[in-house]
Short mmCIF file of C-alpha atoms and ligand atoms in Angstrom, two decimals:
data_model
loop_
_atom_site.label_atom_id
_atom_site.label_comp_id
_atom_site.label_asym_id
_atom_site.label_seq_id
_atom_site.Cartn_x
_atom_site.Cartn_y
_atom_site.Cartn_z
CA MET A 1 -96.58 203.61 -15.02
CA THR A 2 -95.82 203.55 -18.96
CA VAL A 3 -97.51 201.00 -20.52
CA PRO A 4 -94.13 198.19 -21.07
CA THR A 5 -93.67 197.40 -24.44
CA ALA A 6 -91.87 194.43 -25.82
CA VAL A 7 -88.14 195.02 -25.74
CA PRO A 8 -86.78 191.47 -26.68
CA ALA A 9 -83.92 191.81 -24.31
CA GLY A 10 -80.04 189.10 -23.95
CA ARG A 11 -80.59 185.74 -23.86
CA THR A 12 -81.45 184.69 -20.93
CA ALA A 13 -78.75 182.48 -18.17
CA PRO A 14 -78.90 178.85 -17.01
CA ALA A 15 -80.54 177.96 -14.55
CA ALA A 16 -78.84 176.54 -11.14
CA PRO A 17 -77.53 174.27 -10.25
CA ALA A 18 -78.31 172.23 -13.67
CA ALA A 19 -76.15 172.04 -16.94
CA PRO A 20 -76.05 175.14 -17.26
CA ALA A 21 -76.60 176.07 -21.06
CA THR A 22 -77.76 179.38 -22.74
CA PRO A 23 -81.39 178.98 -24.13
CA THR A 24 -80.93 180.04 -27.62
CA THR A 25 -84.90 179.17 -29.04
CA SER A 26 -87.93 180.83 -29.14
CA ALA A 27 -88.63 179.01 -26.19
CA SER A 28 -86.21 181.04 -23.69
CA PRO A 29 -87.39 181.77 -20.77
CA ALA A 30 -88.23 184.61 -18.69
CA SER A 31 -86.37 186.44 -21.21
CA PRO A 32 -87.03 190.38 -19.99
CA VAL A 33 -89.02 193.24 -21.83
CA VAL A 34 -88.63 196.51 -19.74
CA GLY A 35 -91.21 198.50 -18.71
CA ARG A 36 -90.29 201.52 -20.25
CA PRO A 37 -90.89 201.88 -23.90
CA GLY A 38 -87.96 202.03 -25.64
CA ALA A 39 -85.08 201.53 -22.84
CA ASP A 40 -83.28 197.87 -22.43
CA LEU A 41 -82.73 197.93 -18.94
CA ASP A 42 -81.68 194.30 -19.68
CA GLU A 43 -78.81 195.38 -21.15
CA LEU A 44 -78.44 198.50 -19.05
CA ILE A 45 -78.06 195.61 -16.65
CA ARG A 46 -75.37 193.04 -18.33
CA ARG A 47 -72.77 196.71 -19.19
CA ASP A 48 -72.96 197.95 -14.99
CA PRO A 49 -74.50 195.49 -13.07
CA GLY A 50 -73.21 198.07 -10.28
CA ALA A 51 -75.45 200.64 -10.50
CA HIS A 52 -78.10 198.03 -10.36
CA ARG A 53 -80.13 196.64 -6.49
CA VAL A 54 -83.34 194.61 -7.05
CA LEU A 55 -85.96 193.74 -4.99
CA THR A 56 -88.35 190.90 -5.50
CA GLY A 57 -90.21 188.75 -3.79
CA ASP A 58 -93.65 186.14 -3.13
CA ARG A 59 -96.04 185.84 -0.20
CA PRO A 60 -95.08 182.43 1.49
CA THR A 61 -97.96 180.79 0.01
CA GLY A 62 -96.92 177.19 -1.03
CA PRO A 63 -94.25 174.93 -2.24
CA LEU A 64 -93.58 176.15 -5.88
CA HIS A 65 -94.26 174.80 -9.50
CA LEU A 66 -91.74 174.77 -12.61
CA GLY A 67 -94.39 177.87 -13.97
CA HIS A 68 -93.21 180.12 -11.27
CA TYR A 69 -89.26 178.44 -11.87
CA PHE A 70 -90.00 179.27 -15.50
CA GLY A 71 -91.29 182.32 -15.27
CA THR A 72 -89.36 184.48 -12.47
CA LEU A 73 -86.50 181.64 -10.94
CA GLN A 74 -84.94 180.79 -13.33
CA ASN A 75 -84.06 185.07 -14.17
CA ARG A 76 -83.36 185.56 -10.52
CA VAL A 77 -81.08 183.05 -10.73
CA ARG A 78 -79.53 185.09 -14.03
CA LEU A 79 -79.83 188.28 -12.34
CA GLN A 80 -77.35 186.75 -9.54
CA ARG A 81 -75.03 185.92 -12.19
CA LEU A 82 -74.55 189.42 -13.61
CA GLY A 83 -73.54 190.09 -10.66
CA ILE A 84 -76.42 192.14 -9.43
CA GLU A 85 -76.98 193.50 -5.81
CA MET A 86 -80.45 191.33 -4.99
CA PHE A 87 -83.22 191.23 -2.11
CA VAL A 88 -85.47 188.80 -2.51
CA VAL A 89 -88.65 189.25 0.26
CA VAL A 90 -90.91 187.06 1.67
CA ALA A 91 -93.41 188.80 2.06
CA ASP A 92 -94.80 186.87 5.23
CA TYR A 93 -97.86 190.15 6.10
CA GLN A 94 -98.82 189.96 2.57
CA VAL A 95 -100.43 186.44 3.73
CA ILE A 96 -101.31 186.83 7.51
CA THR A 97 -105.10 187.71 6.46
CA ASP A 98 -105.97 184.46 4.94
CA ARG A 99 -106.29 182.89 7.98
CA ASP A 100 -105.49 179.30 6.41
CA LEU A 101 -101.74 180.37 5.26
CA ALA A 102 -101.03 182.94 8.57
CA ASP A 103 -101.43 179.38 10.89
CA ARG A 104 -98.66 178.14 8.54
CA LEU A 105 -96.87 180.56 7.81
CA ALA A 106 -93.17 179.41 8.88
CA GLU A 107 -94.15 176.00 7.29
CA HIS A 108 -94.25 178.47 3.59
CA SER A 109 -91.90 180.64 3.94
CA GLU A 110 -88.80 177.93 5.01
CA GLY A 111 -90.37 175.63 2.28
CA LEU A 112 -90.39 179.04 0.11
CA VAL A 113 -86.47 179.82 1.02
CA LEU A 114 -85.94 176.26 0.40
CA ASP A 115 -87.18 176.00 -3.32
CA TYR A 116 -85.19 179.40 -3.88
CA LEU A 117 -81.92 177.98 -2.57
CA ALA A 118 -82.26 174.60 -4.24
CA ALA A 119 -83.54 176.36 -7.52
CA GLY A 120 -80.26 178.16 -7.90
CA LEU A 121 -79.68 181.50 -4.91
CA ASP A 122 -77.00 181.91 -3.04
CA PRO A 123 -78.19 183.49 0.42
CA ASP A 124 -74.02 185.24 0.27
CA ARG A 125 -75.14 186.86 -2.28
CA ALA A 126 -78.87 187.51 -2.56
CA THR A 127 -80.42 188.89 0.40
CA ILE A 128 -83.05 187.11 1.94
CA PHE A 129 -85.16 187.99 4.15
CA ALA A 130 -88.71 187.70 5.74
CA HIS A 131 -91.35 191.31 6.37
CA SER A 132 -91.82 190.68 9.80
CA ALA A 133 -88.26 190.73 10.94
CA VAL A 134 -87.67 194.67 9.45
CA PRO A 135 -89.09 196.80 11.48
CA ALA A 136 -87.61 199.97 9.88
CA LEU A 137 -89.00 198.75 6.93
CA ASN A 138 -92.39 198.17 7.88
CA GLN A 139 -92.13 202.16 9.47
CA LEU A 140 -91.93 203.55 6.52
CA LEU A 141 -95.48 202.14 5.48
CA LEU A 142 -96.76 205.54 7.91
CA PRO A 143 -94.78 208.32 6.05
CA PHE A 144 -95.49 206.60 2.75
CA LEU A 145 -99.17 206.12 3.51
CA SER A 146 -100.07 210.56 3.86
CA LEU A 147 -98.57 210.76 0.69
CA VAL A 148 -101.35 207.78 -0.68
CA SER A 149 -104.94 209.14 -0.50
CA VAL A 150 -107.99 206.64 -0.39
CA ALA A 151 -109.75 206.36 -3.48
CA GLU A 152 -106.12 205.54 -5.27
CA LEU A 153 -106.04 202.70 -2.87
CA GLY A 154 -109.46 201.63 -3.52
CA ARG A 155 -108.61 201.61 -7.58
CA ASN A 156 -105.71 199.64 -7.86
CA PRO A 157 -106.54 197.21 -9.56
CA THR A 158 -104.33 194.05 -8.11
CA VAL A 159 -106.37 195.16 -4.78
CA LYS A 160 -109.85 194.93 -6.48
CA ASP A 161 -108.22 191.80 -7.72
CA GLU A 162 -106.84 190.08 -4.74
CA ILE A 163 -110.11 191.46 -2.75
CA ALA A 164 -112.53 189.60 -4.99
CA HIS A 165 -110.43 185.88 -4.37
CA SER A 166 -110.18 186.19 -1.56
CA SER A 167 -112.33 183.85 0.59
CA GLN A 168 -112.95 186.47 3.36
CA SER A 169 -116.53 188.78 3.39
CA ALA A 170 -114.77 192.10 4.72
CA VAL A 171 -111.95 193.86 3.07
CA ASN A 172 -109.41 194.38 6.39
CA GLY A 173 -107.23 197.40 6.47
CA LEU A 174 -104.31 195.74 5.87
CA MET A 175 -105.36 194.09 1.79
CA PHE A 176 -106.43 197.59 1.00
CA THR A 177 -102.59 199.02 1.64
CA TYR A 178 -101.04 196.35 0.66
CA PRO A 179 -99.50 198.56 -2.69
CA VAL A 180 -98.24 201.54 0.52
CA HIS A 181 -96.37 198.34 2.01
CA GLN A 182 -94.88 197.38 -1.10
CA ALA A 183 -93.44 200.31 -1.58
CA ALA A 184 -92.31 200.50 1.78
CA ASP A 185 -90.44 197.18 0.04
CA ILE A 186 -88.93 197.71 -2.79
CA LEU A 187 -87.74 201.64 -1.44
CA PHE A 188 -86.29 200.11 1.96
CA CYS A 189 -83.16 199.40 0.01
CA LYS A 190 -83.60 201.48 -2.76
CA ALA A 191 -84.33 199.16 -5.12
CA ASN A 192 -84.58 200.41 -9.12
CA VAL A 193 -84.83 197.09 -10.33
CA VAL A 194 -88.48 195.41 -9.70
CA PRO A 195 -88.65 192.23 -11.33
CA VAL A 196 -92.01 191.57 -11.68
CA GLY A 197 -95.20 189.90 -13.62
CA GLN A 198 -97.44 192.05 -15.41
CA ASP A 199 -100.71 191.35 -12.70
CA GLN A 200 -97.59 193.29 -10.53
CA LEU A 201 -97.36 196.88 -12.12
CA PRO A 202 -100.38 198.33 -10.37
CA HIS A 203 -98.65 198.12 -7.24
CA LEU A 204 -94.98 199.08 -8.77
CA GLU A 205 -96.09 202.04 -10.50
CA VAL A 206 -97.91 202.99 -6.75
CA ALA A 207 -93.74 202.93 -5.68
CA ARG A 208 -93.07 204.58 -7.97
CA THR A 209 -95.93 207.68 -7.06
CA VAL A 210 -95.03 207.31 -3.56
CA ALA A 211 -90.74 207.70 -4.20
CA ARG A 212 -92.09 210.53 -6.47
CA ARG A 213 -93.72 212.15 -3.93
CA PHE A 214 -92.19 211.98 -0.89
CA ASN A 215 -88.52 213.36 -2.51
CA GLU A 216 -91.13 216.24 -4.32
CA ARG A 217 -92.63 216.80 -0.12
CA TYR A 218 -88.99 216.22 2.03
CA PRO A 219 -86.84 217.44 -0.36
CA HIS A 220 -82.50 217.00 0.56
CA PRO A 221 -80.95 220.13 1.93
CA ASP A 222 -78.97 219.32 -1.65
CA GLY A 223 -81.49 219.44 -3.62
CA SER A 224 -81.85 215.35 -3.84
CA GLY A 225 -84.54 213.02 -3.48
CA VAL A 226 -83.63 210.33 -0.58
CA PHE A 227 -85.70 207.20 -3.45
CA PRO A 228 -84.57 206.68 -7.00
CA ARG A 229 -88.07 205.71 -9.42
CA PRO A 230 -88.11 202.08 -9.93
CA GLU A 231 -88.85 200.00 -12.69
CA ALA A 232 -90.98 196.99 -13.53
CA LEU A 233 -88.36 194.45 -14.98
CA LEU A 234 -90.93 192.13 -16.71
CA SER A 235 -90.20 188.41 -17.75
CA ALA A 236 -91.48 186.85 -21.16
CA ALA A 237 -93.52 184.44 -17.86
CA PRO A 238 -93.92 181.35 -20.92
CA LEU A 239 -97.59 180.35 -20.26
CA LEU A 240 -97.32 176.90 -18.65
CA LEU A 241 -100.56 175.03 -18.63
CA GLY A 242 -101.87 172.57 -15.40
CA THR A 243 -102.00 169.17 -16.21
CA ASP A 244 -106.30 169.83 -15.92
CA GLY A 245 -105.18 172.31 -19.13
CA GLY A 246 -106.49 175.28 -17.37
CA LYS A 247 -103.75 177.81 -15.52
CA MET A 248 -101.17 176.43 -13.56
CA SER A 249 -101.83 177.29 -9.93
CA LYS A 250 -100.80 176.72 -6.54
CA SER A 251 -104.53 176.62 -5.37
CA ARG A 252 -105.91 173.94 -8.36
CA GLY A 253 -103.98 171.50 -7.37
CA ASN A 254 -102.56 171.21 -11.17
CA ALA A 255 -99.52 172.13 -10.52
CA VAL A 256 -95.51 169.92 -10.71
CA ARG A 257 -93.60 171.42 -8.02
CA LEU A 258 -90.29 171.93 -8.12
CA SER A 259 -90.22 169.18 -5.39
CA ALA A 260 -92.47 167.05 -7.02
CA ASP A 261 -90.53 163.68 -6.96
CA ALA A 262 -89.41 162.28 -10.21
CA ASP A 263 -92.30 159.00 -9.10
CA THR A 264 -95.49 162.22 -8.33
CA THR A 265 -94.23 163.57 -11.99
CA ALA A 266 -94.30 160.52 -14.17
CA ARG A 267 -97.70 160.03 -12.31
CA LEU A 268 -99.51 163.84 -12.97
CA ILE A 269 -98.12 163.96 -15.96
CA ARG A 270 -99.43 161.15 -17.46
CA GLY A 271 -102.79 162.55 -16.29
CA ALA A 272 -102.91 165.64 -17.53
CA LYS A 273 -105.51 166.71 -20.48
CA THR A 274 -104.11 166.22 -23.74
CA ASP A 275 -105.80 166.15 -27.83
CA THR A 276 -107.25 162.77 -29.78
CA ASP A 277 -104.94 164.18 -32.57
CA ARG A 278 -101.49 161.57 -32.48
CA ARG A 279 -99.79 164.13 -34.32
CA ILE A 280 -97.87 166.28 -31.53
CA THR A 281 -97.12 169.74 -33.16
CA TYR A 282 -97.03 173.48 -31.31
CA ASP A 283 -99.59 175.19 -31.77
CA PRO A 284 -100.51 177.39 -29.14
CA ALA A 285 -103.72 178.82 -30.46
CA ALA A 286 -105.25 174.62 -31.75
CA ARG A 287 -103.56 172.99 -29.25
CA PRO A 288 -103.26 174.78 -26.14
CA GLU A 289 -102.63 171.66 -23.72
CA VAL A 290 -100.58 169.56 -25.92
CA SER A 291 -98.56 172.94 -26.62
CA SER A 292 -97.98 173.84 -22.83
CA LEU A 293 -96.50 170.27 -22.86
CA VAL A 294 -93.70 171.05 -25.46
CA LEU A 295 -92.77 173.82 -24.32
CA LEU A 296 -92.19 172.17 -21.01
CA ALA A 297 -89.64 170.18 -22.14
CA ALA A 298 -88.20 172.64 -24.37
CA LEU A 299 -87.89 175.16 -21.81
CA CYS A 300 -86.55 171.88 -19.44
CA GLN A 301 -84.25 170.61 -23.39
CA ASP A 302 -83.12 174.76 -23.40
CA ARG A 303 -84.57 173.50 -27.27
CA ALA A 304 -87.05 175.27 -30.19
CA PRO A 305 -90.50 174.26 -28.80
CA GLU A 306 -90.97 173.08 -33.28
CA LEU A 307 -88.28 170.66 -33.45
CA VAL A 308 -89.18 168.70 -29.67
CA ALA A 309 -92.83 168.23 -31.12
CA ASP A 310 -91.32 166.69 -34.29
CA GLU A 311 -89.39 164.70 -32.98
CA ILE A 312 -91.98 162.99 -30.96
CA GLY A 313 -93.70 163.15 -34.27
CA ASP A 314 -96.55 160.63 -34.65
CA GLY A 315 -95.21 158.63 -31.20
CA GLY A 316 -99.56 160.57 -29.49
CA ALA A 317 -99.73 161.76 -26.22
CA ALA A 318 -98.20 159.08 -24.99
CA ALA A 319 -94.82 159.54 -26.90
CA LEU A 320 -95.25 163.45 -25.59
CA LYS A 321 -95.58 161.73 -21.86
CA ARG A 322 -92.82 160.41 -21.71
CA THR A 323 -89.85 163.38 -23.63
CA VAL A 324 -91.58 165.26 -21.01
CA THR A 325 -91.49 163.38 -18.11
CA GLU A 326 -88.28 162.38 -18.60
CA ALA A 327 -87.24 166.11 -19.57
CA VAL A 328 -89.00 167.67 -16.57
CA ASN A 329 -87.44 164.48 -14.35
CA GLU A 330 -83.83 165.14 -15.65
CA HIS A 331 -83.43 169.06 -15.95
CA PHE A 332 -85.45 169.48 -11.93
CA GLY A 333 -83.26 165.88 -10.23
CA PRO A 334 -80.03 168.01 -9.12
CA MET A 335 -83.05 170.83 -7.85
CA ARG A 336 -85.00 168.29 -6.19
CA ALA A 337 -81.77 166.44 -4.78
CA ARG A 338 -80.32 169.89 -3.32
CA ARG A 339 -83.54 170.95 -1.99
CA ALA A 340 -83.99 167.26 -0.55
CA GLU A 341 -80.69 167.80 1.54
CA LEU A 342 -81.46 171.49 2.20
CA ALA A 343 -85.19 170.71 4.12
CA ALA A 344 -83.17 167.99 5.98
CA ASP A 345 -81.40 171.30 8.42
CA ARG A 346 -84.14 173.09 9.74
CA SER A 347 -81.57 175.36 11.53
CA TYR A 348 -80.24 176.30 8.66
CA ILE A 349 -82.76 177.64 6.65
CA ARG A 350 -83.68 179.88 9.38
CA GLN A 351 -80.33 180.72 9.34
CA VAL A 352 -80.74 181.95 6.33
CA LEU A 353 -83.25 184.23 6.92
CA ARG A 354 -81.36 185.46 10.35
CA ASP A 355 -78.71 186.33 8.42
CA GLY A 356 -80.89 187.79 5.34
CA ALA A 357 -82.82 190.16 8.26
CA GLU A 358 -79.43 191.59 9.80
CA ARG A 359 -77.85 192.50 6.28
CA ALA A 360 -82.29 193.93 4.80
CA ASN A 361 -82.15 195.60 9.16
CA ALA A 362 -78.84 197.89 8.04
CA VAL A 363 -80.61 199.00 5.22
CA ALA A 364 -83.83 199.84 6.00
CA ASP A 365 -82.38 200.99 9.44
CA ALA A 366 -79.89 203.33 7.26
CA THR A 367 -83.12 205.31 5.10
CA LEU A 368 -84.91 205.55 7.65
CA ALA A 369 -82.30 207.39 9.28
CA GLU A 370 -82.67 209.07 6.33
CA VAL A 371 -85.90 209.66 6.24
CA ARG A 372 -86.53 210.87 9.87
CA ALA A 373 -83.72 213.75 9.43
CA VAL A 374 -85.46 214.60 5.96
CA MET A 375 -88.90 214.60 7.48
CA GLY A 376 -87.58 216.95 10.87
CA SER A 377 -88.20 213.89 13.26
CA VAL A 378 -87.26 215.35 16.34
N1 LIG B 401 -97.02 190.48 -4.32
C1 LIG B 401 -96.15 190.32 -4.64
C2 LIG B 401 -96.75 188.64 -5.35
O1 LIG B 401 -98.11 188.32 -4.81
C3 LIG B 401 -94.91 189.44 -3.63
C4 LIG B 401 -94.08 190.96 -3.04
C5 LIG B 401 -94.69 191.57 -2.69
C6 LIG B 401 -93.62 191.74 -4.16
N2 LIG B 401 -93.51 192.42 -1.80
C7 LIG B 401 -92.63 192.92 -2.83
C8 LIG B 401 -93.26 191.85 -4.97
C9 LIG B 401 -91.96 193.27 -4.12
C10 LIG B 401 -92.28 192.25 -5.77
C11 LIG B 401 -92.29 192.95 -4.72
O2 LIG B 401 -96.21 188.14 -5.67
#
């Protein structure tokens, strides 16, 4: 894959269902950049949403937090608003290697869908489905595995990293073949745009390689290939630190969940690490903790972080935290209310997943039929 360049794209659209307003600040969340130098994929999508199909997804590992929201969810809602066709995979086959997660699969998968819907994904427009509910997607793994060498898999930096951080002592085959399975996620629906974080680029590169090799090895009689080569849509995710000053992360217990209530939010932010300088400034390099809090308020209020900092002035950490708490609770209030409403009806969430699986299965079956035809399967 070519090294992604930071091509600044257009303004991001508002978060739903909170008050819509187009961000116009440097804190503009998730301004997309593309994985191809010089190409403004975002602009292309805006001009012709119908020519693009998005596939993205998450592992059901636990409740999403504010970092996820400003890093990816908001961008998905923006893409949805552009009218682009979108598939969102609940990657349940990517968590079964972790025993603790595997034991809470249904809870985490349904929780993930709740977070999606609360953030504004519309199940009538986006196809939300779980890996394990789409057999034809999974069957693509077999021909795809034949196109990738064991040495290539061993070199994959994301796999190496995942293995290094795994609680498992032995690396199992599923973990080793994740990137190829992820290629099946992307290619089953012939997605050509994949919004991901930087850490996922090696996986996307595998999907591109698999698509190219498959098309070369099994050309259509008319010379075309079955699969498009997917492009990464990188979000310039704002760096939000956790309340302890480290990276905001589900597993570190330092994150404010999307679903946290107003009091919990206040408590978590009150306990956030700051520094002793009473004058509040936005200076991420010199004052990472204070600046992250300023940024969080700025993202919620759709304002420049410098402006937020100036307004607090000499108010010190206490005033900063009050501002952040109010901003977060105001911005996420409607989403939380909607989430709570939806959470009361689990049968609806299961229905969303069933409907999504039905649509994904129709697409996967058609792709698998094409794959079998060009392979000469009988
Ligand atoms: N591996 C991704 C993650 O850890 C989740 C994922 C699974 C995904 N399949 C995908 C992302 C396909 C993009 C495209 O976040």
